[in-house]
PDB file of C-alpha atoms in Angstrom:
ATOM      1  CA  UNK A   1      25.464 -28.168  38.969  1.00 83.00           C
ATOM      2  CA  UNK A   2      27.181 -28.234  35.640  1.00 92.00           C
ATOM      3  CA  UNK A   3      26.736 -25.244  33.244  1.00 91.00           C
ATOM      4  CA  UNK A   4      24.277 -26.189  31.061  1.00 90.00           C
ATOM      5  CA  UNK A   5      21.780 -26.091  33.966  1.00 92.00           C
ATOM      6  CA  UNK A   6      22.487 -21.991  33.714  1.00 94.00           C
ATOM      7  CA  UNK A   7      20.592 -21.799  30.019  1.00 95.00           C
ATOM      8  CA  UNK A   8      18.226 -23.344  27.625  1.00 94.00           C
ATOM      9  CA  UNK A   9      19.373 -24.063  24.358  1.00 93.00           C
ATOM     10  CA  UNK A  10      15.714 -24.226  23.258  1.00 91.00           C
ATOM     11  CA  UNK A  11      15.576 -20.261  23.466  1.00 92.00           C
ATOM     12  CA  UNK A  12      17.978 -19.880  20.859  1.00 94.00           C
ATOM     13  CA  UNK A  13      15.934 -19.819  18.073  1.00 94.00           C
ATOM     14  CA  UNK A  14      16.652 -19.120  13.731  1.00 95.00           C
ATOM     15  CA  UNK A  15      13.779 -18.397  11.171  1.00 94.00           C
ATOM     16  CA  UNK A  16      13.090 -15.853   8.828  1.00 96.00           C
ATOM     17  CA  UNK A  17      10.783 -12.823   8.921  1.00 97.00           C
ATOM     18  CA  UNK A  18       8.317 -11.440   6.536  1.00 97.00           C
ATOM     19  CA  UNK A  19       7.937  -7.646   6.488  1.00 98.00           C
ATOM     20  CA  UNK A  20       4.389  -5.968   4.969  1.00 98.00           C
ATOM     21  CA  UNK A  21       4.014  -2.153   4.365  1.00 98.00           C
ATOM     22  CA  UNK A  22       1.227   0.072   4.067  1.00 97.00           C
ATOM     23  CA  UNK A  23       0.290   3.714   3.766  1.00 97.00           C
ATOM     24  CA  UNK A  24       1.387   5.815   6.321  1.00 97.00           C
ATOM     25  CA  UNK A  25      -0.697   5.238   9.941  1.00 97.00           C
ATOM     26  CA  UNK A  26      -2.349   2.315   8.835  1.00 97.00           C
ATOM     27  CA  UNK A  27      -3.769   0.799  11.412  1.00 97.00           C
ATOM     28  CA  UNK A  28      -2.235  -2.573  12.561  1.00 96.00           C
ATOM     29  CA  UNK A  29      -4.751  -5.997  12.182  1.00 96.00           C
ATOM     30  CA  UNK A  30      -7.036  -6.946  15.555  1.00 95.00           C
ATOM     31  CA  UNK A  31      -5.261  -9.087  17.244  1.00 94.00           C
ATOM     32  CA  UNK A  32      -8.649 -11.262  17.499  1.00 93.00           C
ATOM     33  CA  UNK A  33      -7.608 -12.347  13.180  1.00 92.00           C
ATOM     34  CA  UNK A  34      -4.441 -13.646  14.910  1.00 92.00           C
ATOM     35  CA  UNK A  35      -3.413 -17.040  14.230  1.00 91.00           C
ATOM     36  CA  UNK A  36      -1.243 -18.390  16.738  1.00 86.00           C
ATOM     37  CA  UNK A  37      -0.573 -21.914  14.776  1.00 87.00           C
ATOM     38  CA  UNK A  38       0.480 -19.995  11.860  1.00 93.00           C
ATOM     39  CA  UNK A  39       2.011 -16.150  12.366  1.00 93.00           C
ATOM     40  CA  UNK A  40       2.160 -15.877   8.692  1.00 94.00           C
ATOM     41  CA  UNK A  41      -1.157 -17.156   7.761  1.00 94.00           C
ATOM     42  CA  UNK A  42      -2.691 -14.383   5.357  1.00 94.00           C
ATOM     43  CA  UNK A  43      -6.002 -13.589   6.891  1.00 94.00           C
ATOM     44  CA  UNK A  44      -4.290 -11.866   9.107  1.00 95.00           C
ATOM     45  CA  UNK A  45      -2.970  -8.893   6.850  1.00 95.00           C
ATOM     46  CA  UNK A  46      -5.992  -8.965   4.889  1.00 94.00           C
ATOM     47  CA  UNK A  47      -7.661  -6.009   7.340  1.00 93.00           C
ATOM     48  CA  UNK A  48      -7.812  -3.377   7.467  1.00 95.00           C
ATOM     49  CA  UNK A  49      -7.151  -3.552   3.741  1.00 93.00           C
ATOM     50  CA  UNK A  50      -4.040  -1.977   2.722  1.00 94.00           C
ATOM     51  CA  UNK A  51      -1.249  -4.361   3.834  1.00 97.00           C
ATOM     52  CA  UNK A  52       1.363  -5.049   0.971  1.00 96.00           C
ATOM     53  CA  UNK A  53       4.206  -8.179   1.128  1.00 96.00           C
ATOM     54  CA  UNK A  54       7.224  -7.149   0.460  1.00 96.00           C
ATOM     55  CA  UNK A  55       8.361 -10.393  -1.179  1.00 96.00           C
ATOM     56  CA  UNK A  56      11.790 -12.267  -1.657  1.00 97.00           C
ATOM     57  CA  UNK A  57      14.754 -10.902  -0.273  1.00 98.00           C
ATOM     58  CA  UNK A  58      18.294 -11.650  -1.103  1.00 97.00           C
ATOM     59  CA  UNK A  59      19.160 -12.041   2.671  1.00 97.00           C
ATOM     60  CA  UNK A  60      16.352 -11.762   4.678  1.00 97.00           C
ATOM     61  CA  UNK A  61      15.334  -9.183   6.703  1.00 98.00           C
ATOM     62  CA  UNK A  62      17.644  -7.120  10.052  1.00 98.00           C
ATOM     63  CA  UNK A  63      16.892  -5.385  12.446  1.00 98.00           C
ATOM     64  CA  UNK A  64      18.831  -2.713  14.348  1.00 98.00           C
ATOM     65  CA  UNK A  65      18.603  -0.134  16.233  1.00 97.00           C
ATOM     66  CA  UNK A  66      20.764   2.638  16.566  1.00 97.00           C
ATOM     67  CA  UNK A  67      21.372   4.899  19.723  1.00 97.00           C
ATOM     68  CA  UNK A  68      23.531   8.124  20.361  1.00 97.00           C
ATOM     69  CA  UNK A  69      23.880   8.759  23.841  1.00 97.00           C
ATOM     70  CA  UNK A  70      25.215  11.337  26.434  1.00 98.00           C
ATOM     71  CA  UNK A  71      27.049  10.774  29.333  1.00 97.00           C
ATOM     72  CA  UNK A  72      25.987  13.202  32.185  1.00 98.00           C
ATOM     73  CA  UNK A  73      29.294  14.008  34.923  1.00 98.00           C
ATOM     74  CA  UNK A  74      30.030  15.878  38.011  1.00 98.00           C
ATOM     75  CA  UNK A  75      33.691  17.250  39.291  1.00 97.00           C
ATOM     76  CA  UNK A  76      33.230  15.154  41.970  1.00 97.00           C
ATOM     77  CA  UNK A  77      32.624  12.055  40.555  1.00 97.00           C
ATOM     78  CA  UNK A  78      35.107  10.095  37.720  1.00 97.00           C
ATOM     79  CA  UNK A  79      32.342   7.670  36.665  1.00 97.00           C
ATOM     80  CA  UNK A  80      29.171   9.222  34.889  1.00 97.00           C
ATOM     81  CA  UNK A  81      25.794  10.350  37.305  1.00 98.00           C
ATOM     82  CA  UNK A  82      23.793   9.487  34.223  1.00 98.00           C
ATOM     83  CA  UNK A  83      23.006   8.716  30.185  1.00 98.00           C
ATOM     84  CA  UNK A  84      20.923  10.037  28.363  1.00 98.00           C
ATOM     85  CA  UNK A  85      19.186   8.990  24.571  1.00 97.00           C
ATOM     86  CA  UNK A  86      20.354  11.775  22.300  1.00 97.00           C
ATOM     87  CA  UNK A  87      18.973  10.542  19.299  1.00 96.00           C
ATOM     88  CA  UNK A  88      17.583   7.223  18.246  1.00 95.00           C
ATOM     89  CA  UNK A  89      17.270   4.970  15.188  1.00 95.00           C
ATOM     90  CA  UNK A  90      15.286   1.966  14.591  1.00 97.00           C
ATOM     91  CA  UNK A  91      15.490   0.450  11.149  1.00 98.00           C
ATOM     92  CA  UNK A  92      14.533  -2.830   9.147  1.00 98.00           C
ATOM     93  CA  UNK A  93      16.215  -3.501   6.476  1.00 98.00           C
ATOM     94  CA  UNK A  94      16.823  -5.570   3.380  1.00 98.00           C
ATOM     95  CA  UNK A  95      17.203  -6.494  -0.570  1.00 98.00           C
ATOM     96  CA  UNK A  96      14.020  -6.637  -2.119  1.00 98.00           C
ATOM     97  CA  UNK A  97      14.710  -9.418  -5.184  1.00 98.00           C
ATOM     98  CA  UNK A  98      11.166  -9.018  -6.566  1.00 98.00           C
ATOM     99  CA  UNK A  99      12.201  -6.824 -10.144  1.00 97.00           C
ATOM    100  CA  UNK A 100       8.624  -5.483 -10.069  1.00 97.00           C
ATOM    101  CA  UNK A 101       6.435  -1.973 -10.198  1.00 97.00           C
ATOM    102  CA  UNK A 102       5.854  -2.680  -6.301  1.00 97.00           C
ATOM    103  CA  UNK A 103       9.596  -2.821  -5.943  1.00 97.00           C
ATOM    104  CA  UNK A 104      10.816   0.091  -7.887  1.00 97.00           C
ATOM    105  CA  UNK A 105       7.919   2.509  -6.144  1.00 97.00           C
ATOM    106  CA  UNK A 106       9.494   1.620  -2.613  1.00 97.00           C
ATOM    107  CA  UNK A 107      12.823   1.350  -3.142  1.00 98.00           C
ATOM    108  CA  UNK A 108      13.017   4.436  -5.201  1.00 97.00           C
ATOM    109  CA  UNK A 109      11.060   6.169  -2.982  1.00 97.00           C
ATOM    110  CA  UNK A 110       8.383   6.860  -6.079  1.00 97.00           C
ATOM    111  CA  UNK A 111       4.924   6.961  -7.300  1.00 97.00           C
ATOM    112  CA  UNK A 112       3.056   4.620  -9.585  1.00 97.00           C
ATOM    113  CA  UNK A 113       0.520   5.793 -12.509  1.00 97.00           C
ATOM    114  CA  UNK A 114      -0.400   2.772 -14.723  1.00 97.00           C
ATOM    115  CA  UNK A 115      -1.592   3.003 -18.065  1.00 97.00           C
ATOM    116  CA  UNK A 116      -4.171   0.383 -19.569  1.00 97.00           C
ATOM    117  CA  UNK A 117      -3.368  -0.742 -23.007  1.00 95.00           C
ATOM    118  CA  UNK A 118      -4.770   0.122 -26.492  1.00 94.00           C
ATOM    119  CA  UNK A 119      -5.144   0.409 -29.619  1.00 91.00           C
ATOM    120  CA  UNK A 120      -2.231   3.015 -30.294  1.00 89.00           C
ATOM    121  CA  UNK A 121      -0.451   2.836 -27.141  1.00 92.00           C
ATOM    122  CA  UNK A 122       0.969  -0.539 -25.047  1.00 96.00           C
ATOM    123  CA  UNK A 123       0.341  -0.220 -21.231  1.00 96.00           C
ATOM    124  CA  UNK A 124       2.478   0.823 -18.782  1.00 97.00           C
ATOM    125  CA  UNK A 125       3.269   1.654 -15.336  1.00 97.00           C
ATOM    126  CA  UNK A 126       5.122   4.856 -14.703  1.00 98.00           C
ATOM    127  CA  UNK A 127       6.675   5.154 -12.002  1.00 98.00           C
ATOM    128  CA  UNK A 128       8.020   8.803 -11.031  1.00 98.00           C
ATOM    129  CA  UNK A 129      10.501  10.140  -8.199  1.00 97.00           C
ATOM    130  CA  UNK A 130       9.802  12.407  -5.826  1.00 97.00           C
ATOM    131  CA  UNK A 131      11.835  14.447  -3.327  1.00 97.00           C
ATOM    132  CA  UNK A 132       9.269  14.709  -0.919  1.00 96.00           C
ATOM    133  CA  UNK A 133       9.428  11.078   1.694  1.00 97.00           C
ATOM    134  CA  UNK A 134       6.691   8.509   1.276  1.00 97.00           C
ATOM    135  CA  UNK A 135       5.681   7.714   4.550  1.00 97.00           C
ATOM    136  CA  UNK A 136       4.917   3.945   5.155  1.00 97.00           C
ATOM    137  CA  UNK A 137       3.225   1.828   7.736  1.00 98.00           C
ATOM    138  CA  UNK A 138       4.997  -1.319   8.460  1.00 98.00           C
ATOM    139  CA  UNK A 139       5.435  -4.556  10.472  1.00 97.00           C
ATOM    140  CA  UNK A 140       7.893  -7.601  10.448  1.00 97.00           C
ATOM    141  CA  UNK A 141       6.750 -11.034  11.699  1.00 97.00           C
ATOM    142  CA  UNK A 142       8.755 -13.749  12.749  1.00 96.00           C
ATOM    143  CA  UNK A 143       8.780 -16.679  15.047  1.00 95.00           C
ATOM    144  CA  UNK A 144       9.531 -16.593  18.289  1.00 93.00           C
ATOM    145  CA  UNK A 145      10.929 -19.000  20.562  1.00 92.00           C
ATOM    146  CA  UNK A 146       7.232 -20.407  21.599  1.00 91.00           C
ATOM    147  CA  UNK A 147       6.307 -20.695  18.075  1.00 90.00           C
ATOM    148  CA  UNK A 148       3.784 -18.436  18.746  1.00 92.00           C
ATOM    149  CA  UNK A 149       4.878 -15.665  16.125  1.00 93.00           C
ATOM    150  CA  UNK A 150       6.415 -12.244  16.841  1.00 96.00           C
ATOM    151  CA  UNK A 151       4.879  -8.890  16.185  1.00 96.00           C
ATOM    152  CA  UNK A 152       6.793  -5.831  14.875  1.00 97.00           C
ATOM    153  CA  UNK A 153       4.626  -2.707  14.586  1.00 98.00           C
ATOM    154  CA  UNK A 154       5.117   0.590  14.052  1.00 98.00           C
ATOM    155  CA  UNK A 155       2.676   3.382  12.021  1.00 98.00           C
ATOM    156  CA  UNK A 156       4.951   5.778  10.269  1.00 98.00           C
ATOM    157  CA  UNK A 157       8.537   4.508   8.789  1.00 98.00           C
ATOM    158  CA  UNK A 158      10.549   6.604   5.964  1.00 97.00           C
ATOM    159  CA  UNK A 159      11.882   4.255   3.341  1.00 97.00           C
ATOM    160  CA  UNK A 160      15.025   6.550   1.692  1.00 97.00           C
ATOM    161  CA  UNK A 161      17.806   4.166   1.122  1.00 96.00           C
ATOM    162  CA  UNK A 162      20.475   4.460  -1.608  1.00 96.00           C
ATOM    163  CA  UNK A 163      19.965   0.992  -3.852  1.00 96.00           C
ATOM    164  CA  UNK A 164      22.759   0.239  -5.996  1.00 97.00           C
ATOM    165  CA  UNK A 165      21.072  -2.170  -8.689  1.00 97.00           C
ATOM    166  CA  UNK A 166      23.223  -4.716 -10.849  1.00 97.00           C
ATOM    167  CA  UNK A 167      22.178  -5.597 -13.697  1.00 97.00           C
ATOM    168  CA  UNK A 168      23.900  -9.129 -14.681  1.00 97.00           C
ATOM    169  CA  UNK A 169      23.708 -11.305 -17.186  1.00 97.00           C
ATOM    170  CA  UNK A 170      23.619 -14.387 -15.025  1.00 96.00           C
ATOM    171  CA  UNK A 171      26.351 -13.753 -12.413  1.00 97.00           C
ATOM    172  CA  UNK A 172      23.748 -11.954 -10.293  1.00 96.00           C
ATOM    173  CA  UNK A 173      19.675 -11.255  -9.567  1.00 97.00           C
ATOM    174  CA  UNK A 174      18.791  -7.731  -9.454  1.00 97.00           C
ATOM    175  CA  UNK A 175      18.568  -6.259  -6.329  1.00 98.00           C
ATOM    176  CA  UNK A 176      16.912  -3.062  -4.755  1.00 98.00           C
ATOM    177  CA  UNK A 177      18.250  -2.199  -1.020  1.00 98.00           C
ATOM    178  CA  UNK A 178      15.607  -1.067   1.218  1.00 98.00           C
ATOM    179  CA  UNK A 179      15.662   0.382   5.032  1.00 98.00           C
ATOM    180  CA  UNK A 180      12.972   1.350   6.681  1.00 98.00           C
ATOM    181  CA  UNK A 181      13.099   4.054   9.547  1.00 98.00           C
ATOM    182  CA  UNK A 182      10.852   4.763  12.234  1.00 97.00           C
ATOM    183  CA  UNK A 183       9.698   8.234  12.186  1.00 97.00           C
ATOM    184  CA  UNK A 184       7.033   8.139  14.635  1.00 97.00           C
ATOM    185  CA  UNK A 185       7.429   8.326  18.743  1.00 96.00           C
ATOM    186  CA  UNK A 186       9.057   5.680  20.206  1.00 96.00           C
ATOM    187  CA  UNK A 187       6.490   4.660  22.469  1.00 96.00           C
ATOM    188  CA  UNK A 188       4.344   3.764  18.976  1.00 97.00           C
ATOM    189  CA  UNK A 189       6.718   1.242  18.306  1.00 97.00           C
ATOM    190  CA  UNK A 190       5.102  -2.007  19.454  1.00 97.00           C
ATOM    191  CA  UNK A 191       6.344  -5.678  19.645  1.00 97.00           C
ATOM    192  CA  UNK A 192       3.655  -8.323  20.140  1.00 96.00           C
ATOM    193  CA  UNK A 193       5.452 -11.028  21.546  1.00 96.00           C
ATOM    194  CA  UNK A 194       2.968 -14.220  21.680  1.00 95.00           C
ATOM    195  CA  UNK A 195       3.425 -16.101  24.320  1.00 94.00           C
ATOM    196  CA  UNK A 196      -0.007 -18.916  24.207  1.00 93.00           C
ATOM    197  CA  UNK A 197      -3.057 -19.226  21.843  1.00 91.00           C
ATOM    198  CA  UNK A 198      -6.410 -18.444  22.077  1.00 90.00           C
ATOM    199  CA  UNK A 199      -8.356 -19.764  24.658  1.00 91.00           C
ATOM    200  CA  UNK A 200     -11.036 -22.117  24.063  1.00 80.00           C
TER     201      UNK A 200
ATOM    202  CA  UNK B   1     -25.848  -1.661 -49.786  1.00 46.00           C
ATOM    203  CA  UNK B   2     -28.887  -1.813 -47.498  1.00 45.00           C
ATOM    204  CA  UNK B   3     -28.548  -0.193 -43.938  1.00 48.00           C
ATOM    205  CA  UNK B   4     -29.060  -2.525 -41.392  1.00 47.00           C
ATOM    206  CA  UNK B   5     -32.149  -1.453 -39.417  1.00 47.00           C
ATOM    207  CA  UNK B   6     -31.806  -0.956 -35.744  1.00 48.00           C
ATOM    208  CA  UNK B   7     -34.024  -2.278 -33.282  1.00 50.00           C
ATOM    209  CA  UNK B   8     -35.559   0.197 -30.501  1.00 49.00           C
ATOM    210  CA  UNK B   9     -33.529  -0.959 -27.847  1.00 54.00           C
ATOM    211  CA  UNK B  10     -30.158  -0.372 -30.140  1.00 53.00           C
ATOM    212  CA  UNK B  11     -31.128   3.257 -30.829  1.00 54.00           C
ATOM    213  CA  UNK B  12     -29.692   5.595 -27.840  1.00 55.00           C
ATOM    214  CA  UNK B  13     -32.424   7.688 -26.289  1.00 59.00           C
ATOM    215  CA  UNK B  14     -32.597  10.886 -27.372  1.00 62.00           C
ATOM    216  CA  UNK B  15     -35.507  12.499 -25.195  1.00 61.00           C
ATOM    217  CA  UNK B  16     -33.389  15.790 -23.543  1.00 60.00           C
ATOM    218  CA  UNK B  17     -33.445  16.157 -19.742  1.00 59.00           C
ATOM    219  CA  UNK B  18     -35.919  18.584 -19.239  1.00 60.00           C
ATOM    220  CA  UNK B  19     -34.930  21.649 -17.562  1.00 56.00           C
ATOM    221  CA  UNK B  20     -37.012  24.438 -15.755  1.00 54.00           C
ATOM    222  CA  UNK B  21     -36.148  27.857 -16.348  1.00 52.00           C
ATOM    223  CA  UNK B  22     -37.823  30.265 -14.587  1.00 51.00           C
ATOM    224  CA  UNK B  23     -37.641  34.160 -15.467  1.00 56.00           C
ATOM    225  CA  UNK B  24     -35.122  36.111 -14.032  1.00 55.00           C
ATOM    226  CA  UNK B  25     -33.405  33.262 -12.820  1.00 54.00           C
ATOM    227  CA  UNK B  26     -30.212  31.040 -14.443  1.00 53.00           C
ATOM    228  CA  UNK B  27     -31.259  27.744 -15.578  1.00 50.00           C
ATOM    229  CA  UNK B  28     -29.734  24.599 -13.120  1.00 55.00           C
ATOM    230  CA  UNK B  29     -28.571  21.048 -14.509  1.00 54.00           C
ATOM    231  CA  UNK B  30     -30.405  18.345 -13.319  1.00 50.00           C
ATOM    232  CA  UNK B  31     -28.638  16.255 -10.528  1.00 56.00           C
ATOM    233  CA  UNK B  32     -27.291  13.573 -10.805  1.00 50.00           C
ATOM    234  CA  UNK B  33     -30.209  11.039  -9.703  1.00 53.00           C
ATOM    235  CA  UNK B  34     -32.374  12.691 -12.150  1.00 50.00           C
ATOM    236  CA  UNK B  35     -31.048  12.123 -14.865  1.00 46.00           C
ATOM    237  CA  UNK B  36     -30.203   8.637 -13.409  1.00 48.00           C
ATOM    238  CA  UNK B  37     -34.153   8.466 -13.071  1.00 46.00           C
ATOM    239  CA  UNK B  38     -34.464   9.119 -16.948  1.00 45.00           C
ATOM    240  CA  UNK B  39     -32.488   6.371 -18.007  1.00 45.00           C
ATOM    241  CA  UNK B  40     -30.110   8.010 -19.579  1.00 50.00           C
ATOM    242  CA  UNK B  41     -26.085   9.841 -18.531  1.00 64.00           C
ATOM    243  CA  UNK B  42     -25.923   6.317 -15.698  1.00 86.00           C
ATOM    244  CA  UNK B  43     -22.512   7.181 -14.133  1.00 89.00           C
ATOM    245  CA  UNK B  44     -20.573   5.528 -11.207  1.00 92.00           C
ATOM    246  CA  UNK B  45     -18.281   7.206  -8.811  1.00 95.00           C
ATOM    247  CA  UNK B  46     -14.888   5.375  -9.078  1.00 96.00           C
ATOM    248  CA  UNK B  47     -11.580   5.908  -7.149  1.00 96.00           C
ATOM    249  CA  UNK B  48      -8.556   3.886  -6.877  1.00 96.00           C
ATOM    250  CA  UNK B  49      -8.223   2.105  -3.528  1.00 94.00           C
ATOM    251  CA  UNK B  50      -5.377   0.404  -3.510  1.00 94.00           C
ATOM    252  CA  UNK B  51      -2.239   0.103  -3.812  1.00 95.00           C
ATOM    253  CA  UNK B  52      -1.455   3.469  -2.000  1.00 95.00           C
ATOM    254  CA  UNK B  53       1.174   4.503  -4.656  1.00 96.00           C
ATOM    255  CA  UNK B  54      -1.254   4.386  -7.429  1.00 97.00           C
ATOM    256  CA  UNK B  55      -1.880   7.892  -8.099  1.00 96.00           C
ATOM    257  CA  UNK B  56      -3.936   7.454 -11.343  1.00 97.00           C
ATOM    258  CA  UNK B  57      -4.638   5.321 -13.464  1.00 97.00           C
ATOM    259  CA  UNK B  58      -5.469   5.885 -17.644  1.00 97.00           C
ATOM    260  CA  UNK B  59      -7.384   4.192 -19.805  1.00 96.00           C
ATOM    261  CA  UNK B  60      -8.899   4.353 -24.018  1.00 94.00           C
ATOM    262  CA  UNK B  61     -12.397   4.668 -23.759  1.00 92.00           C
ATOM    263  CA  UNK B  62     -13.892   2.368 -26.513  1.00 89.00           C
ATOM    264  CA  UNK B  63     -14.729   6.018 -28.066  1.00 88.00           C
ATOM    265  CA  UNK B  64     -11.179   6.821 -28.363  1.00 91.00           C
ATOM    266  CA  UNK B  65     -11.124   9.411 -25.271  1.00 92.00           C
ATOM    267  CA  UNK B  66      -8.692   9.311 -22.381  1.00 94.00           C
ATOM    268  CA  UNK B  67      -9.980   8.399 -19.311  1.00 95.00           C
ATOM    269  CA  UNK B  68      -8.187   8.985 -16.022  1.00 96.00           C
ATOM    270  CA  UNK B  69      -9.114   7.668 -12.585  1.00 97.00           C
ATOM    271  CA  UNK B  70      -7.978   8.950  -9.298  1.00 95.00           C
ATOM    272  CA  UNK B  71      -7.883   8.653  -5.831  1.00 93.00           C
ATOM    273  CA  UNK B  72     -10.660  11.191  -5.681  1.00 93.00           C
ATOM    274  CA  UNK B  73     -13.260   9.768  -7.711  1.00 93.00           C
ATOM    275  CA  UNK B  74     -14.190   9.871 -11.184  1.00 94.00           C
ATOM    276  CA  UNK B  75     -17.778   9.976 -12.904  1.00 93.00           C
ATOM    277  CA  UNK B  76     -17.380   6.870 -15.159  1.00 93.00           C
ATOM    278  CA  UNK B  77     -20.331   5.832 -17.866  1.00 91.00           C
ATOM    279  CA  UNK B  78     -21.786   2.753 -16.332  1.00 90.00           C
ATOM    280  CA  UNK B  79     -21.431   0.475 -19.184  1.00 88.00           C
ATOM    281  CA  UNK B  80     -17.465   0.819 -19.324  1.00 93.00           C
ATOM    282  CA  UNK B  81     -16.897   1.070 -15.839  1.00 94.00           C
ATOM    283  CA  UNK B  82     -16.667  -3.140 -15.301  1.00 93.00           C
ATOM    284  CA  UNK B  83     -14.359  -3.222 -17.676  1.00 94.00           C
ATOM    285  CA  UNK B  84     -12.389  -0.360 -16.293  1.00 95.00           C
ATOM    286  CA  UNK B  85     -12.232  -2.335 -12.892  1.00 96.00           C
ATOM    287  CA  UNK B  86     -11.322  -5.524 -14.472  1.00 96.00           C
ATOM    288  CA  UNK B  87      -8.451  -4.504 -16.671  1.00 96.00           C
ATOM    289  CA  UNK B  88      -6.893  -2.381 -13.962  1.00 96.00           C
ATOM    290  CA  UNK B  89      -7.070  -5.394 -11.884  1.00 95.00           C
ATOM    291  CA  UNK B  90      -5.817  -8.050 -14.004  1.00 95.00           C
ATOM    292  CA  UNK B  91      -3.115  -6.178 -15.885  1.00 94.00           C
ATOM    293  CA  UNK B  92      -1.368  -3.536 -12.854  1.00 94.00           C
ATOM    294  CA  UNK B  93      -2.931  -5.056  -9.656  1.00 94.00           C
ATOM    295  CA  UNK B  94      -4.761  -1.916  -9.035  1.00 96.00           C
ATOM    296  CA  UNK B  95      -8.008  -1.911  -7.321  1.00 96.00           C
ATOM    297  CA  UNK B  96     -10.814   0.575  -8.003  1.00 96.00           C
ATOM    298  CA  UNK B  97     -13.949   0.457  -6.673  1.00 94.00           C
ATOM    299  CA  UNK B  98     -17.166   2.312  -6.315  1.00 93.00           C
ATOM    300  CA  UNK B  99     -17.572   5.681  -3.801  1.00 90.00           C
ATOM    301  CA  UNK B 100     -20.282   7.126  -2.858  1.00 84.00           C
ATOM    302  CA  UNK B 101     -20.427  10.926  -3.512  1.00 72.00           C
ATOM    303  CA  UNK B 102     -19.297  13.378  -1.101  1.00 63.00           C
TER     304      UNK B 102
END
């Protein structure tokens, strides 16, 4: 047996994802809209109504999650009896490159209150602060190695990262850094991993 | 300079919503399908739907007047409410649509 009877390189797999957002505890799309040829086919997202794109990134998207642990030990023992999860962080995040209203509302963790134009006044978009946390709903989809499409779900992420913006003549785009946070129990965290289509 | 005549259906109706007032009692307003039944005050319920971080959204009445449109729902005058859904559409990519009352 030689070694590369021990793995399949077909499982090692690149792509992008593509992240939407929503308001907080939206619910995810039936998974009778999916479309297995296609995980990024539109019709999808478009119920329940709600789902935003996020647009371009500069990088993509990452995901990570973050775990603090405790070791449990006994006198008697010199290896641990036990870990336990102390705390626990799952996050996506990335740099929005889309320099629009959308943008600045979740990256700045903000509200948006457009104004029509008129006569005496040009419209406008305002877009205000706020200390309290917007809550989102989100999901990343990707590719898996079937080519089925890959499912991230979860209904309540906080979006409060710290963008540092550039503003270049022509060296640079502008970016906006955003990471979303799961603040919702772990158990609502969902992946949908596809694994066939429909049946006929 | 001659006035140029209006026709009948150019002339706003006038006729007042009729209101009973009965002794010892405080007059009521007319709902809202009544006067809807006169032909005349036609309003539509509108709210802002999406996107979720739309809190309002303003517009100039063609009378001059500030209008502002919530997530709540606002009483607009039938006639400029198209256009209110239209321009918030086509120039912020807000969507506001018709509720029914509560």
């Amino acid at each position: 047996m030689t070694i590369s009877a021990l793995y399949n390189a077909s499982n090692v797999v690149v792509g992008q994802a593509a992240v939407y957002f929503g308001v907080n505890n939206l619910a995810m799309p039936a998974l009778t809209l999916w479309n297995a040829a296609d995980p990024f086919d539109p019709a999808f997202f478009a119920t329940p109504v709600g789902w935003t794109k996020s647009g371009a990134t500069d990088q993509g998207w990452q995901l990570a999650v973050d775990k603090s642990t405790q070791t449990v030990n006994i006198e008697e023992q010199s290896t641990p009896v036990a870990t336990t999860i102390t705390s626990q962080n799952v996050t996506v995040s990335g740099s929005l490159s889309e320099d629009v209203t959308q943008t600045l509302t979740l990256a700045l963790n903000a509200t948006s209150a457009p104004t029509a134009a008129a006569p005496t006044t040009p419209g406008y978009d305002l877009i205000t602060l706020t200390d309290t946390p917007v809550y989102y709903a989100m999901m990343m989809v990707t590719v898996n190695d079937k080519g089925f499409g890959r499912l991230i779900y979860a209904p309540s992420w906080s979006q409060l990262s710290n963008p540092n913006v550039s503003f270049r003549r022509a060296a640079d785009k502008r970016m906006y850094a955003v990471g979303f946070q799961t603040v919702c129990p772990t158990n609502l965290i969902k992946i949908y991993n596809f694994t066939a289509a429909k049946t006929a | 300079m001659t006035k140029a005549k209006e026709t009948p259906d150019e002339k706003p109706d006038e006729t007042p919503v009729e209101m009973a007032v009965v002794e010892g009692e405080q007059p009521t307003l007319p709902d809202l399908e009544e006067v809807d039944r006169k032909g005349r005050g036609k309003t539509r319920l509108l709210a802002i739907r999406e996107p979720f971080w739309v809190t309002s959204f303003t517009i100039e009445t063609p009378e001059g007047d500030t209008l502002v449109v919530d997530r709540e729902g606002v009483e607009i005058d039938s006639d400029f409410a198209d256009t209110l859904i239209a321009t918030a559409e086509a120039e912020h990519g807000v969507t506001i649509a018709e509720v029914s009352k509560p």
